[in-house]
Amino acid sequence: MRTLAALALAAILATAALAGSAPSAPVAGAGATGPGQCHAVLVGAMPGEALYAQHYRDWLKRLHVYLTQAAGVPAANIVVLSGDKDFKDPIVAGLATAESVRKALADMAAKVKPQDQFVLALVGHGVSTEKPPTLVLPGPDVTVQELADGLAAIAARNQVLVNLSSAAGSGVSVLARKERVVVAANSPSEGNEPVFPEFFLRGLESKRADGEGAPAAGAKDGRVSLLEAYNWATREAALWIMRMKKTGAEWELEGKESVEIFEKLYGTPPGAPGTQKLAAGSDRTRPDAPVQIKPLGGKIDESWISRRVLSEHAVLEDCGERDGASALREAGYEPLAGRKPGEPGNLARRVVLGMADLLPETAETPAGKP
């Protein structure tokens, strides 16, 4: 048996040998340890009309504020690119072009570790008729296939793509991958400019999305999971759309927040192309009016004839499949629950924007069990 003195001498010699050796260079994305961080790339498309420029700037800034302030992500970990040449906010690192977006993803691939979270958010005009679909940028557009290739090179096991563009749904089949959560503002068959981004951000900022779909989709626990944010925004966007009634050339709404959102999305800047008029009879003093997302029993009465068509069905994909699932179905709104592995929402219920670690498995989603 070795004596204590001999063991101590061996330990001293081993320490000296380590101190005298050159440290080995770390291998990117391999064998990484330690706490994870969140890294993000936020991309805004070309705005076109002034009204859309206003929306895209607002949504990009609020995403940045949410990540840096509410979620505590260091600003140095976030790159913001915009195709709007007149968007001069200090958060913008440069003009969004196909080349600069590819470079931003490549730069992230060089530093993001497996234990990190990586978020890619897209805002603005997209083209769903192109194969593959694209995000409209100055010069050549960036395709969803290029985005998929860039994401594939990033080592983060916790990957989130929040696609708030008008071609979001058409890109889901290309961007879907196991262990990646994709939130798309509309379905593959839709190409309208979505209002979903406004509600997605409101649900996060106010934490009103916390517990949406509870108990099936997650408890009200002070943290808004991506599933809760998706469910809440899908429901609230649909309710807002269904509150809109046509009165001649104007739209009539009832409810303080509904009127506020209408004026924000359509009423400014005054006289700009694409703006809609709010009827003078709209009531901005009462709480938002309750309304059915789909007629009960499928019957449409006179009150439904003048309403705006529900043409936005946001999609969530986190199973590595092609098309994802929507919480707006034949029976109306049915929140995605993701109770079991393989069900839509199972991964998203454990993901929080800005947090590298997944939330723990719940009783409904035991690890390794169907």
Coordinates of C-alpha atoms in Angstrom, one line a residue:
M1 CA 0.0 0.0 0.0
R2 CA 1.3 3.5 -0.9
T3 CA 2.0 5.9 2.0
L4 CA 0.3 9.2 2.3
A5 CA 3.6 10.9 1.6
A6 CA 4.0 9.0 -1.7
L7 CA 0.4 9.9 -2.7
A8 CA 1.0 13.6 -1.9
L9 CA 4.3 13.6 -3.9
A10 CA 2.5 12.0 -6.9
A11 CA -0.2 14.7 -6.8
I12 CA 2.4 17.5 -6.7
L13 CA 4.2 16.0 -9.7
A14 CA 1.0 15.6 -11.7
T15 CA 0.0 19.2 -11.0
A16 CA 3.4 20.5 -12.1
A17 CA 3.2 18.4 -15.3
L18 CA -0.2 19.9 -16.1
A19 CA 0.9 23.4 -15.4
G20 CA 3.9 23.0 -17.8
S21 CA 1.8 21.7 -20.7
A22 CA 0.2 23.9 -23.4
P23 CA -3.6 23.9 -23.2
S24 CA -5.4 22.2 -26.0
A25 CA -7.5 24.4 -28.4
P26 CA -11.3 23.9 -27.8
V27 CA -13.2 22.2 -30.6
A28 CA -16.2 24.2 -31.6
G29 CA -19.5 22.5 -30.7
A30 CA -17.8 19.4 -29.3
G31 CA -17.5 18.3 -25.7
A32 CA -18.8 21.7 -24.5
T33 CA -19.7 22.0 -20.8
G34 CA -20.9 24.7 -18.5
P35 CA -24.1 26.7 -18.4
G36 CA -25.7 27.6 -21.7
Q37 CA -26.5 31.0 -23.1
C38 CA -29.0 32.3 -25.6
H39 CA -27.9 33.6 -29.0
A40 CA -30.2 35.1 -31.6
V41 CA -30.4 36.5 -35.1
L42 CA -33.4 38.8 -35.8
V43 CA -34.1 39.6 -39.5
G44 CA -36.5 42.1 -40.9
A45 CA -37.5 42.0 -44.6
M46 CA -37.9 44.9 -47.0
P47 CA -41.0 46.9 -45.8
G48 CA -42.5 48.3 -49.0
E49 CA -45.3 50.6 -47.8
A50 CA -44.8 52.9 -44.8
L51 CA -47.4 51.1 -42.8
Y52 CA -45.5 47.8 -43.0
A53 CA -42.2 49.5 -42.3
Q54 CA -43.7 50.8 -39.1
H55 CA -44.9 47.3 -38.1
Y56 CA -41.6 45.6 -38.9
R57 CA -39.5 48.1 -37.0
D58 CA -41.8 47.9 -34.0
W59 CA -41.8 44.1 -33.9
L60 CA -38.0 43.8 -34.3
K61 CA -37.4 46.3 -31.5
R62 CA -39.9 44.6 -29.2
L63 CA -38.3 41.2 -29.8
H64 CA -34.9 42.7 -29.0
V65 CA -36.3 44.4 -25.8
Y66 CA -38.0 41.2 -24.7
L67 CA -34.8 39.1 -25.1
T68 CA -32.5 41.6 -23.5
Q69 CA -34.6 42.9 -20.7
A70 CA -37.3 40.3 -19.8
A71 CA -35.2 37.3 -20.7
G72 CA -31.8 38.8 -19.7
V73 CA -29.9 37.8 -22.9
P74 CA -26.8 39.9 -23.4
A75 CA -27.2 42.4 -26.2
A76 CA -23.8 41.2 -27.6
N77 CA -25.4 37.8 -28.2
I78 CA -28.0 39.2 -30.6
V79 CA -27.6 40.3 -34.2
V80 CA -30.4 42.4 -35.8
L81 CA -30.4 42.9 -39.5
S82 CA -33.1 44.8 -41.5
G83 CA -33.9 45.1 -45.1
D84 CA -35.3 48.6 -44.3
K85 CA -32.6 51.0 -45.3
D86 CA -34.2 53.8 -43.3
F87 CA -34.4 51.8 -40.0
K88 CA -31.6 53.5 -38.1
D89 CA -32.1 52.2 -34.6
P90 CA -28.9 51.4 -32.7
I91 CA -29.9 47.8 -32.4
V92 CA -29.6 47.3 -36.1
A93 CA -26.1 45.8 -37.0
G94 CA -26.5 46.2 -40.7
L95 CA -28.6 45.8 -43.8
A96 CA -30.3 42.4 -44.2
T97 CA -29.3 40.8 -47.5
A98 CA -29.1 37.2 -48.4
E99 CA -25.3 37.4 -47.9
S100 CA -25.4 39.1 -44.6
V101 CA -28.0 36.7 -43.2
R102 CA -25.9 33.7 -44.3
K103 CA -22.8 35.3 -42.7
A104 CA -24.7 36.0 -39.4
L105 CA -25.7 32.3 -39.2
A106 CA -22.2 31.2 -40.1
D107 CA -20.7 33.5 -37.4
M108 CA -23.2 31.9 -34.9
A109 CA -22.2 28.4 -35.9
A110 CA -18.6 29.3 -35.0
K111 CA -19.4 30.2 -31.4
V112 CA -22.7 28.7 -30.3
K113 CA -22.3 25.6 -28.1
P114 CA -24.5 22.5 -27.9
Q115 CA -25.8 23.6 -24.5
D116 CA -26.9 27.0 -25.8
Q117 CA -30.2 28.1 -27.2
F118 CA -30.3 29.7 -30.6
V119 CA -33.2 31.8 -31.9
L120 CA -33.8 32.9 -35.4
A121 CA -36.7 35.3 -35.9
L122 CA -38.0 36.6 -39.2
V123 CA -40.3 39.5 -39.7
G124 CA -41.8 40.9 -42.9
H125 CA -42.8 40.2 -46.5
G126 CA -42.2 36.7 -47.8
V127 CA -42.9 35.0 -51.2
S128 CA -44.7 31.7 -50.9
T129 CA -45.0 31.1 -54.6
E130 CA -41.2 30.7 -55.0
K131 CA -39.8 27.2 -54.6
P132 CA -38.4 27.2 -52.0
P133 CA -40.1 30.2 -50.4
T134 CA -38.1 33.3 -49.7
L135 CA -37.9 36.3 -47.4
V136 CA -37.8 39.6 -49.5
L137 CA -34.5 41.4 -49.0
P138 CA -32.5 44.0 -51.0
G139 CA -30.9 42.2 -53.9
P140 CA -31.5 38.4 -54.1
D141 CA -34.0 37.1 -51.5
V142 CA -32.8 34.6 -48.9
T143 CA -34.5 31.2 -49.3
V144 CA -35.8 29.0 -46.5
Q145 CA -33.4 26.3 -47.8
E146 CA -30.5 28.7 -47.1
L147 CA -31.8 29.3 -43.7
A148 CA -32.2 25.6 -43.1
D149 CA -28.6 25.0 -44.1
G150 CA -27.4 27.8 -41.8
L151 CA -29.4 26.4 -38.9
A152 CA -28.1 22.9 -39.5
A153 CA -24.5 24.1 -38.9
I154 CA -25.4 25.6 -35.5
A155 CA -24.6 23.2 -32.7
A156 CA -27.3 24.4 -30.2
R157 CA -29.6 21.5 -29.3
N158 CA -32.3 24.0 -28.3
Q159 CA -33.2 25.7 -31.5
V160 CA -36.1 28.1 -32.1
L161 CA -37.4 29.6 -35.4
V162 CA -40.0 32.2 -35.0
N163 CA -41.2 33.0 -38.6
L164 CA -43.5 35.9 -38.5
S165 CA -43.3 36.6 -42.3
S166 CA -46.2 36.4 -44.7
A167 CA -44.7 33.2 -46.2
A168 CA -44.1 31.5 -42.9
G169 CA -46.3 28.5 -43.4
S170 CA -44.9 27.6 -46.8
G171 CA -41.4 27.3 -45.2
V172 CA -42.3 24.9 -42.4
S173 CA -41.7 21.7 -44.4
V174 CA -38.2 22.8 -45.2
L175 CA -37.3 24.1 -41.8
A176 CA -38.8 21.4 -39.7
R177 CA -36.2 19.3 -37.8
K178 CA -36.4 17.1 -34.7
E179 CA -35.3 19.1 -31.6
R180 CA -36.2 22.4 -33.3
V181 CA -39.3 24.4 -32.5
V182 CA -40.8 26.3 -35.5
V183 CA -43.5 28.8 -35.0
A184 CA -45.1 30.1 -38.2
A185 CA -47.5 33.0 -38.3
N186 CA -49.8 31.3 -40.9
S187 CA -50.4 28.0 -42.5
P188 CA -48.8 26.6 -45.7
S189 CA -51.9 27.6 -47.8
E190 CA -51.9 31.3 -46.6
G191 CA -49.8 34.2 -47.7
N192 CA -51.4 37.2 -46.1
E193 CA -49.5 39.8 -44.0
P194 CA -50.2 38.3 -40.6
V195 CA -51.4 40.1 -37.4
F196 CA -50.1 37.1 -35.3
P197 CA -46.8 38.8 -34.5
E198 CA -48.6 41.6 -32.5
F199 CA -50.4 39.1 -30.4
F200 CA -47.3 36.8 -30.0
L201 CA -45.4 39.7 -28.6
R202 CA -48.2 40.9 -26.3
G203 CA -48.5 37.4 -24.8
L204 CA -44.8 37.4 -24.0
E205 CA -44.5 41.0 -22.8
S206 CA -47.5 40.9 -20.5
K207 CA -47.1 37.3 -19.5
R208 CA -50.8 36.8 -20.2
A209 CA -49.9 33.8 -22.2
D210 CA -48.6 32.1 -19.1
G211 CA -50.9 29.1 -18.4
E212 CA -52.7 29.2 -21.8
G213 CA -54.3 25.9 -22.4
A214 CA -53.8 24.9 -18.7
P215 CA -53.7 22.3 -17.4
A216 CA -53.0 20.3 -20.5
A217 CA -50.5 22.7 -22.2
G218 CA -48.7 23.9 -19.1
A219 CA -49.3 25.4 -15.7
K220 CA -49.5 29.1 -14.8
D221 CA -46.0 29.2 -13.2
G222 CA -44.6 32.7 -14.0
R223 CA -42.7 31.5 -17.1
V224 CA -44.2 31.7 -20.6
S225 CA -43.3 28.6 -22.6
L226 CA -43.2 28.8 -26.4
L227 CA -46.2 26.5 -26.5
E228 CA -48.2 28.9 -24.2
A229 CA -47.1 31.9 -26.3
Y230 CA -48.2 30.2 -29.5
N231 CA -51.5 29.0 -28.1
W232 CA -52.4 32.4 -26.6
A233 CA -51.4 34.4 -29.7
T234 CA -53.3 32.0 -32.0
R235 CA -56.5 32.4 -29.9
E236 CA -56.3 36.1 -29.4
A237 CA -55.5 36.9 -33.0
A238 CA -58.5 34.8 -34.1
L239 CA -60.8 36.5 -31.6
W240 CA -59.6 40.0 -32.7
I241 CA -60.2 39.1 -36.4
M242 CA -63.7 37.8 -35.6
R243 CA -64.6 41.0 -33.7
M244 CA -64.2 43.1 -36.9
K245 CA -67.5 43.9 -38.6
K246 CA -67.8 45.7 -41.9
T247 CA -69.9 48.9 -42.0
G248 CA -69.8 50.3 -45.5
A249 CA -66.1 51.1 -46.1
E250 CA -65.2 51.1 -42.5
W251 CA -64.6 48.5 -39.8
E252 CA -66.4 48.5 -36.5
L253 CA -65.0 47.0 -33.3
E254 CA -66.0 46.8 -29.7
G255 CA -63.4 46.7 -26.9
K256 CA -60.6 48.9 -25.7
E257 CA -57.7 46.7 -26.6
S258 CA -59.3 45.6 -29.9
V259 CA -59.7 49.2 -31.0
E260 CA -56.1 50.0 -29.8
I261 CA -54.7 47.2 -31.9
F262 CA -56.7 48.1 -35.0
E263 CA -55.5 51.7 -34.8
K264 CA -51.9 50.5 -34.4
L265 CA -52.0 48.0 -37.2
Y266 CA -54.1 49.9 -39.7
G267 CA -54.7 53.5 -38.6
T268 CA -51.2 55.0 -38.8
P269 CA -49.5 56.7 -40.4
P270 CA -52.6 58.6 -41.4
G271 CA -53.4 58.5 -45.1
A272 CA -50.7 55.9 -45.9
P273 CA -51.6 53.2 -48.5
G274 CA -53.1 50.1 -47.1
T275 CA -54.6 51.7 -44.0
Q276 CA -58.2 50.9 -43.0
K277 CA -60.8 53.2 -41.5
L278 CA -62.3 52.6 -38.1
A279 CA -66.1 53.3 -37.8
A280 CA -67.1 56.1 -35.5
G281 CA -69.4 53.8 -33.7
S282 CA -66.6 51.6 -32.4
D283 CA -66.6 51.4 -28.6
R284 CA -63.2 51.8 -27.1
T285 CA -64.4 52.0 -23.5
R286 CA -65.7 48.5 -22.9
P287 CA -63.7 45.3 -22.4
D288 CA -63.1 43.4 -25.6
A289 CA -66.4 41.8 -26.8
P290 CA -66.7 38.0 -26.4
V291 CA -67.2 36.3 -29.8
Q292 CA -67.2 32.7 -31.1
I293 CA -64.2 31.9 -33.3
K294 CA -66.5 29.6 -35.3
P295 CA -70.3 29.6 -35.4
L296 CA -71.8 27.3 -32.9
G297 CA -73.1 24.3 -34.8
G298 CA -71.7 25.6 -38.0
K299 CA -74.6 28.0 -38.5
I300 CA -73.9 31.5 -39.8
D301 CA -76.4 34.2 -38.9
E302 CA -76.5 37.8 -40.0
S303 CA -73.9 38.9 -37.5
W304 CA -71.3 36.7 -39.2
I305 CA -71.9 37.8 -42.7
S306 CA -70.2 41.2 -42.2
R307 CA -67.2 39.9 -40.3
R308 CA -63.7 39.6 -41.7
V309 CA -62.7 36.1 -42.9
L310 CA -60.5 34.2 -40.6
S311 CA -57.5 33.7 -42.9
E312 CA -54.7 33.2 -40.4
H313 CA -54.0 29.8 -38.9
A314 CA -50.6 30.0 -37.1
V315 CA -48.7 26.7 -37.1
L316 CA -46.4 25.1 -34.6
E317 CA -43.9 22.3 -35.6
D318 CA -41.6 20.6 -33.1
C319 CA -41.8 16.9 -34.1
G320 CA -39.4 17.0 -37.1
E321 CA -42.3 16.5 -39.5
R322 CA -43.3 18.5 -42.5
D323 CA -46.3 20.7 -41.9
G324 CA -46.9 21.2 -38.2
A325 CA -50.2 21.6 -36.4
S326 CA -52.6 24.5 -35.7
A327 CA -54.6 25.3 -32.6
L328 CA -57.4 26.5 -34.9
R329 CA -59.3 23.5 -36.1
E330 CA -62.7 22.4 -37.3
A331 CA -64.2 22.9 -33.8
G332 CA -62.6 26.3 -33.5
Y333 CA -59.8 27.0 -31.0
E334 CA -58.3 23.9 -29.4
P335 CA -54.9 24.6 -27.7
L336 CA -52.1 22.2 -28.6
A337 CA -51.1 20.3 -25.4
G338 CA -48.1 18.1 -26.4
R339 CA -48.6 15.8 -23.4
K340 CA -46.6 13.0 -24.9
P341 CA -43.4 12.7 -27.0
G342 CA -44.2 12.9 -30.7
E343 CA -47.3 15.0 -30.1
P344 CA -47.3 18.6 -31.5
G345 CA -46.2 20.9 -28.7
N346 CA -44.3 18.4 -26.6
L347 CA -41.0 20.1 -27.0
A348 CA -42.4 23.6 -27.2
R349 CA -44.0 23.3 -23.8
R350 CA -40.4 22.9 -22.4
V351 CA -38.8 25.8 -24.3
V352 CA -38.7 29.4 -23.0
L353 CA -37.4 32.1 -25.3
G354 CA -34.0 33.4 -23.9
M355 CA -33.4 30.3 -21.7
A356 CA -30.9 27.7 -22.8
D357 CA -32.1 24.9 -20.5
L358 CA -35.4 23.1 -21.2
L359 CA -38.1 23.2 -18.6
P360 CA -38.2 19.8 -16.7
E361 CA -40.4 17.0 -17.9
T362 CA -43.9 17.1 -16.4
A363 CA -46.1 14.3 -15.2
E364 CA -47.8 14.3 -18.6
T365 CA -44.5 14.0 -20.5
P366 CA -42.3 11.4 -18.6
A367 CA -38.9 11.1 -20.2
G368 CA -38.5 8.2 -22.5
K369 CA -42.1 7.1 -22.2
P370 CA -44.9 7.2 -24.8

